[in-house]
Coordinates of C-alpha atoms in Angstrom, one line a residue:
Chain A
M1 CA 122.9 102.9 97.5
G2 CA 125.2 105.4 96.3
Y3 CA 124.0 108.7 98.2
R4 CA 127.1 111.1 98.6
T5 CA 127.2 110.6 102.5
V6 CA 129.6 111.4 105.4
A7 CA 129.5 109.8 108.8
I8 CA 130.7 112.2 111.7
D9 CA 132.1 110.4 114.8
F10 CA 130.9 113.1 117.7
D11 CA 132.2 111.2 120.8
V12 CA 135.3 113.7 121.4
G13 CA 137.5 111.7 123.3
L14 CA 136.5 108.5 122.8
R15 CA 136.9 108.0 119.2
N16 CA 136.1 105.0 117.7
L17 CA 134.3 105.1 114.6
D18 CA 137.6 105.3 112.5
L19 CA 138.1 101.8 114.3
V20 CA 134.6 100.5 113.3
M21 CA 135.1 101.6 109.5
G22 CA 138.9 100.3 109.5
C23 CA 140.1 103.6 108.4
E24 CA 141.7 104.2 112.0
R25 CA 145.3 104.3 110.6
R26 CA 144.4 107.1 107.7
V27 CA 143.2 109.8 110.5
V28 CA 145.5 112.3 109.9
Y29 CA 142.8 115.5 111.5
D30 CA 139.7 115.6 113.1
L31 CA 136.4 117.3 114.0
I32 CA 138.2 119.6 116.2
N33 CA 141.0 120.7 114.5
V34 CA 138.3 121.3 111.3
I35 CA 135.9 123.7 114.4
R36 CA 139.0 124.9 115.1
G37 CA 140.2 125.7 111.7
E38 CA 143.5 124.3 111.6
A39 CA 142.1 121.7 109.0
T40 CA 139.8 122.2 105.9
L41 CA 137.0 119.6 105.7
R42 CA 138.0 118.3 102.9
Q43 CA 141.6 117.3 104.8
A44 CA 139.9 116.1 107.4
A45 CA 137.3 113.8 105.7
I46 CA 138.5 110.4 105.0
K47 CA 137.2 108.6 102.2
D48 CA 135.9 104.9 102.8
K49 CA 138.1 102.4 100.8
R50 CA 135.3 100.5 100.0
L51 CA 132.5 102.6 99.0
E52 CA 133.0 105.5 96.2
N53 CA 130.6 107.7 98.0
L54 CA 131.3 107.3 101.7
F55 CA 133.2 109.9 103.9
I56 CA 133.9 109.6 107.4
L57 CA 135.0 112.5 109.7
P58 CA 136.7 111.2 112.8
A59 CA 136.2 112.4 116.8
S60 CA 139.2 114.1 118.4
Q61 CA 140.6 112.0 121.1
T62 CA 142.7 113.9 123.4
R63 CA 141.1 117.5 123.2
D64 CA 138.4 118.9 125.9
K65 CA 135.1 118.6 124.7
D66 CA 134.3 122.2 125.2
A67 CA 135.9 122.3 121.7
L68 CA 132.7 121.5 120.5
T69 CA 130.8 124.4 120.1
R70 CA 126.9 124.7 118.6
A71 CA 128.3 127.4 115.9
G72 CA 131.4 125.2 115.1
V73 CA 128.9 122.4 114.6
E74 CA 126.8 124.7 112.6
S75 CA 129.7 125.9 110.1
V76 CA 130.8 122.1 109.6
I77 CA 127.4 120.9 108.7
D78 CA 126.8 123.9 106.4
G79 CA 130.0 123.5 104.9
L80 CA 129.6 119.5 104.2
K81 CA 126.3 120.5 102.6
K82 CA 127.9 123.1 100.2
A83 CA 130.7 120.5 99.2
G84 CA 127.4 118.5 97.8
F85 CA 126.5 115.5 100.9
E86 CA 123.2 114.4 100.5
Y87 CA 123.3 112.4 103.6
I88 CA 125.4 113.8 106.8
I89 CA 125.4 111.3 109.7
C90 CA 126.4 112.3 113.0
D91 CA 126.8 109.5 115.6
S92 CA 126.1 110.4 118.5
P93 CA 127.6 109.1 122.0
A94 CA 125.8 107.4 124.1
G95 CA 124.2 109.5 127.1
I96 CA 122.7 113.0 127.2
E97 CA 125.9 114.8 127.6
H98 CA 127.3 117.7 125.6
G99 CA 128.5 115.0 122.5
A100 CA 125.1 113.8 122.6
H101 CA 123.3 117.4 122.0
M102 CA 125.9 118.6 119.7
A103 CA 125.4 115.8 117.6
M104 CA 121.3 115.8 117.4
Y105 CA 121.0 119.3 117.5
F106 CA 120.7 120.1 113.8
A107 CA 119.0 116.8 113.1
D108 CA 116.4 116.2 110.4
H109 CA 116.2 113.0 111.7
A110 CA 117.1 110.7 114.4
I111 CA 117.5 107.2 114.6
V112 CA 116.9 106.4 118.2
V113 CA 118.9 102.9 118.3
T114 CA 118.6 100.6 121.5
N115 CA 118.2 97.2 122.7
A116 CA 115.5 95.4 124.4
E117 CA 117.1 95.8 127.8
V118 CA 115.2 97.7 130.6
S119 CA 117.9 100.5 131.5
S120 CA 118.9 101.5 126.9
V121 CA 114.9 101.7 126.8
R122 CA 114.6 104.0 129.5
D123 CA 117.8 106.2 128.3
S124 CA 115.9 106.0 124.8
D125 CA 113.0 107.9 126.3
R126 CA 114.9 110.5 127.6
I127 CA 117.1 110.9 124.7
L128 CA 113.6 111.3 122.8
G129 CA 112.7 114.0 125.4
L130 CA 115.3 116.0 124.7
L131 CA 115.0 115.4 120.3
D132 CA 111.7 117.1 121.3
A133 CA 113.1 119.9 123.5
K134 CA 116.6 120.5 122.7
T135 CA 117.3 120.4 118.9
H136 CA 117.4 123.7 116.3
R137 CA 114.0 122.6 114.9
A138 CA 112.2 122.8 118.3
E139 CA 113.9 125.8 119.2
M140 CA 113.0 127.4 115.9
G141 CA 109.4 126.2 116.4
M142 CA 109.8 124.2 113.3
D143 CA 108.2 120.7 112.4
P144 CA 110.0 118.2 115.1
V145 CA 113.2 116.0 114.4
K146 CA 111.4 113.1 112.9
T147 CA 112.5 109.9 115.2
H148 CA 113.1 106.5 114.2
L149 CA 113.4 103.4 116.5
L150 CA 116.2 100.9 115.9
L151 CA 115.9 97.3 118.0
T152 CA 119.7 95.8 118.1
R153 CA 120.7 92.8 119.4
Y154 CA 117.1 91.1 119.0
S155 CA 116.6 87.5 120.1
P156 CA 113.1 86.2 118.7
A157 CA 114.0 83.2 120.7
R158 CA 114.6 84.6 123.9
V159 CA 111.4 86.8 123.0
T160 CA 109.1 83.9 122.7
K161 CA 110.5 82.1 126.1
G162 CA 109.2 86.0 127.6
E163 CA 113.4 86.6 128.7
M164 CA 113.3 89.7 126.4
L165 CA 111.1 92.5 126.0
S166 CA 109.8 92.2 122.5
Y167 CA 109.7 94.7 119.4
K168 CA 106.0 95.7 120.5
D169 CA 106.6 96.1 124.0
V170 CA 109.3 98.7 123.0
I171 CA 107.1 100.3 120.3
D172 CA 104.5 100.5 123.3
L173 CA 106.8 102.4 125.7
L174 CA 108.5 104.5 123.1
G175 CA 105.7 105.4 121.0
I176 CA 108.1 106.2 117.7
E177 CA 108.0 105.0 114.6
F178 CA 109.6 101.0 114.4
M179 CA 112.3 100.7 111.8
G180 CA 113.3 97.3 112.1
A181 CA 115.1 95.3 114.8
I182 CA 119.1 93.8 114.1
P183 CA 119.3 90.2 115.0
E184 CA 121.8 89.4 117.5
S185 CA 124.4 87.8 115.7
P186 CA 128.4 86.8 116.4
L187 CA 129.0 88.3 113.0
V188 CA 128.8 92.0 114.7
L189 CA 131.7 91.3 116.9
Q190 CA 134.1 90.1 114.1
S191 CA 132.7 93.2 112.1
S192 CA 134.2 95.3 114.3
N193 CA 137.3 93.4 115.4
A194 CA 138.5 93.5 111.3
G195 CA 136.9 97.0 110.7
V196 CA 134.7 96.1 108.0
P197 CA 131.0 97.0 109.1
V198 CA 128.9 93.9 109.3
I199 CA 126.2 95.5 106.4
F200 CA 129.3 94.3 103.9
D201 CA 128.9 90.6 104.4
P202 CA 124.8 90.2 102.5
T203 CA 125.2 86.6 103.5
N204 CA 124.6 87.0 107.3
E205 CA 121.3 88.2 108.8
A206 CA 122.5 91.4 110.9
A207 CA 123.5 92.6 107.3
Q208 CA 120.4 91.6 105.8
A209 CA 118.1 93.7 108.5
Y210 CA 121.0 96.4 108.5
L211 CA 120.3 96.7 104.6
D212 CA 116.0 96.5 105.0
V213 CA 116.4 99.8 107.5
V214 CA 118.3 101.6 105.5
H215 CA 115.7 100.8 102.3
R216 CA 112.7 101.7 104.5
F217 CA 114.5 105.1 105.7
L218 CA 114.9 106.2 102.1
G219 CA 111.4 105.2 101.8
E220 CA 110.9 102.1 100.6
D221 CA 108.4 99.6 101.6
R222 CA 110.2 96.7 102.8
P223 CA 108.5 93.5 104.8
Q224 CA 109.9 93.6 108.7
R225 CA 112.1 89.7 109.0
F226 CA 114.1 88.5 111.5
L227 CA 111.4 88.9 114.4
E228 CA 110.0 86.0 114.9
A229 CA 111.9 82.9 116.2
P230 CA 112.6 80.1 113.4
K231 CA 110.4 77.0 114.2
R232 CA 112.6 74.2 115.9
G233 CA 111.8 70.4 115.0
F234 CA 111.2 67.6 117.5
F235 CA 114.8 66.7 117.4
Q236 CA 116.6 70.0 117.3
R237 CA 114.3 70.7 120.6
M238 CA 115.6 67.5 122.2
F239 CA 119.5 67.6 120.9
G240 CA 119.8 70.5 119.1
T241 CA 122.3 73.4 119.9
T242 CA 120.7 76.5 118.4
N243 CA 122.1 79.5 117.3
E244 CA 120.7 81.0 120.7
T245 CA 123.3 79.0 122.7
S246 CA 126.1 80.5 120.2
F247 CA 124.3 84.0 120.7
A248 CA 124.7 83.4 124.2
A249 CA 128.5 83.1 124.0
V250 CA 128.8 86.2 122.6
G251 CA 126.3 88.2 124.4
Chain B
M1 CA 122.0 68.6 128.2
A2 CA 119.3 70.1 125.8
W3 CA 117.1 67.1 125.8
L4 CA 116.0 67.4 129.9
D5 CA 115.1 70.8 129.0
Y6 CA 112.4 69.4 127.1
F7 CA 110.9 68.3 130.0
R8 CA 111.2 71.2 132.5
R9 CA 108.4 73.6 132.6
P10 CA 109.5 76.8 132.5
V11 CA 110.4 78.3 135.6
S12 CA 108.6 81.6 137.1
G13 CA 111.8 83.8 136.7
A14 CA 112.5 82.9 133.3
A15 CA 109.3 85.1 132.2
S16 CA 111.2 88.2 133.4
A17 CA 110.3 90.3 130.0
N18 CA 106.7 91.0 131.4
V19 CA 108.7 92.1 134.9
A20 CA 110.6 94.2 132.3
K21 CA 107.9 96.1 130.7
N22 CA 106.0 96.7 134.0
R23 CA 108.7 98.3 135.4
L24 CA 109.4 100.3 132.5
S25 CA 105.8 101.4 131.4
I26 CA 105.1 102.7 135.0
I27 CA 108.5 105.5 134.4
V28 CA 108.5 105.8 130.9
A29 CA 104.6 106.5 131.4
R30 CA 105.7 109.4 133.9
E31 CA 108.4 111.3 131.7
G32 CA 106.7 110.5 128.5
R33 CA 103.6 112.6 129.8
S34 CA 106.2 115.5 130.4
R35 CA 107.8 115.2 127.1
S36 CA 104.0 115.1 125.5
Q37 CA 103.1 118.7 125.4
L38 CA 103.7 119.6 129.4
N39 CA 107.5 121.1 129.1
Y40 CA 106.2 124.7 130.7
L41 CA 105.2 123.3 133.9
P42 CA 108.3 124.3 135.7
Q43 CA 108.1 127.5 134.1
L44 CA 104.5 128.1 134.9
R45 CA 105.2 127.1 138.6
Q46 CA 107.8 129.6 138.5
E47 CA 106.0 132.3 137.0
L48 CA 102.9 131.4 139.3
L49 CA 104.9 131.9 142.3
Q50 CA 106.5 135.4 141.0
V51 CA 102.5 136.2 141.0
L52 CA 101.5 134.9 144.7
A53 CA 105.0 136.2 146.1
K54 CA 103.4 139.6 145.4
Y55 CA 100.2 138.6 147.7
E56 CA 101.8 136.3 149.9
K57 CA 104.6 135.1 151.1
I58 CA 104.7 132.0 149.6
D59 CA 107.6 129.0 149.4
L60 CA 108.5 127.6 146.0
D61 CA 107.8 123.8 147.4
Q62 CA 104.6 125.2 148.7
V63 CA 103.6 125.5 145.0
S64 CA 102.6 122.2 143.1
V65 CA 101.6 121.5 139.2
N66 CA 100.6 118.3 138.1
V67 CA 98.7 117.2 135.3
E68 CA 96.3 114.3 136.3
S69 CA 94.3 111.8 133.9
Q70 CA 90.7 111.3 134.4
G71 CA 88.9 109.6 131.9
G72 CA 89.0 110.7 128.6
C73 CA 90.7 114.4 129.4
D74 CA 93.3 115.7 131.6
V75 CA 93.1 117.9 134.7
L76 CA 95.4 120.2 135.6
E77 CA 95.5 120.5 139.2
L78 CA 97.0 123.5 140.9
N79 CA 97.7 123.0 144.7
V80 CA 99.0 125.9 146.9
I81 CA 99.7 126.0 150.1
L82 CA 99.8 129.2 152.3
S83 CA 102.5 129.5 154.7
E84 CA 100.7 130.5 157.8
P85 CA 100.4 127.4 159.8
G86 CA 96.5 125.7 159.4
S87 CA 95.8 128.5 157.0
V88 CA 93.5 127.4 154.2
R89 CA 95.0 125.3 151.2
R90 CA 93.3 126.8 148.3
R91 CA 92.9 124.5 145.1
G92 CA 92.2 125.5 141.6
E93 CA 91.2 123.1 139.3
S94 CA 91.3 123.7 135.5
S95 CA 90.1 121.1 132.8
R96 CA 91.2 120.7 129.5
H97 CA 91.0 118.6 126.2
S98 CA 93.4 115.5 125.6
P99 CA 96.8 116.8 125.2
F100 CA 97.5 114.4 122.6
F101 CA 97.3 116.1 119.1
S102 CA 97.6 113.7 116.1
E103 CA 100.1 113.7 113.7
A104 CA 100.0 112.9 110.2
P105 CA 102.8 110.1 110.0
Q106 CA 105.7 112.1 107.2
E107 CA 107.0 110.7 104.6
S108 CA 110.8 110.4 105.3
S109 CA 112.0 113.4 103.3
R110 CA 115.1 113.7 101.2
W111 CA 117.0 116.7 101.5

């Protein structure tokens, strides 16, 4: 999209955004170093080799989590804004612990990523509660953090069979704006194996779904795709190994 | 043997998505309500207790504040159980309009 963007990994202790992005060997300084003044933002931010305007700020792997202070996070975010970043993505750890609080605290938008599984949906509901109450916007009485729902590992075929909650069910339960569903795809695992985000393979359905989501987030009106199972012919039903079985092998 | 599945009717356990939805709708509805507007309930309960403590000896467990939906409107229900055994149960109710405020969908603004 060309926006100057930085992704901050807030999962202190379990650093992994750099692994997924394939830049783990270039990590020298991390978020905690910056907060403690041991390194500058410029030193710590790793420039992505594939995209001109994308930077990654890795989490620390060894230090204790209390080093992640609210004032520290605020100074980092202010510094990034001053450095001209248009989008600052805070990658929150799962759960409702300190790291997640810090990741959400200064947010304007929150993308709640969940799969259609009971525990994930319930946890998402908890996180939505925190987003309404425990953020800078909530505490200052400003407009609430704008929440968006992103469903991952969605399998329309299993929804049709009644084995998986449908996207409509999840929307009903959580009651927030739906951004899209990412179809279950074996390529997602392969991508993280290789350290190349799946979105770089435009032939893949999951990548196309992610791209759609990005466009929708930027305000473009894109029709939903990948929500219905493709129709299977008679012979496919009799003998076919469909995508579905290969998904099961991954899932 | 995919072709055998064709003749097999879906077994009852297969439609588990409905079970999931029902289970979640019970949990999420309860938690979701507390999310929408009534975050002040625990504090209200605490402050009420402080006021009541001036006049009566009351345990925190003896004060309950609940919101229930009855038809179109929500009812704020307050139960205070006085500490003396067999004493009267006072009950005050106040109703108010639906707590849901409509919010115009905002454009995802860039910043």
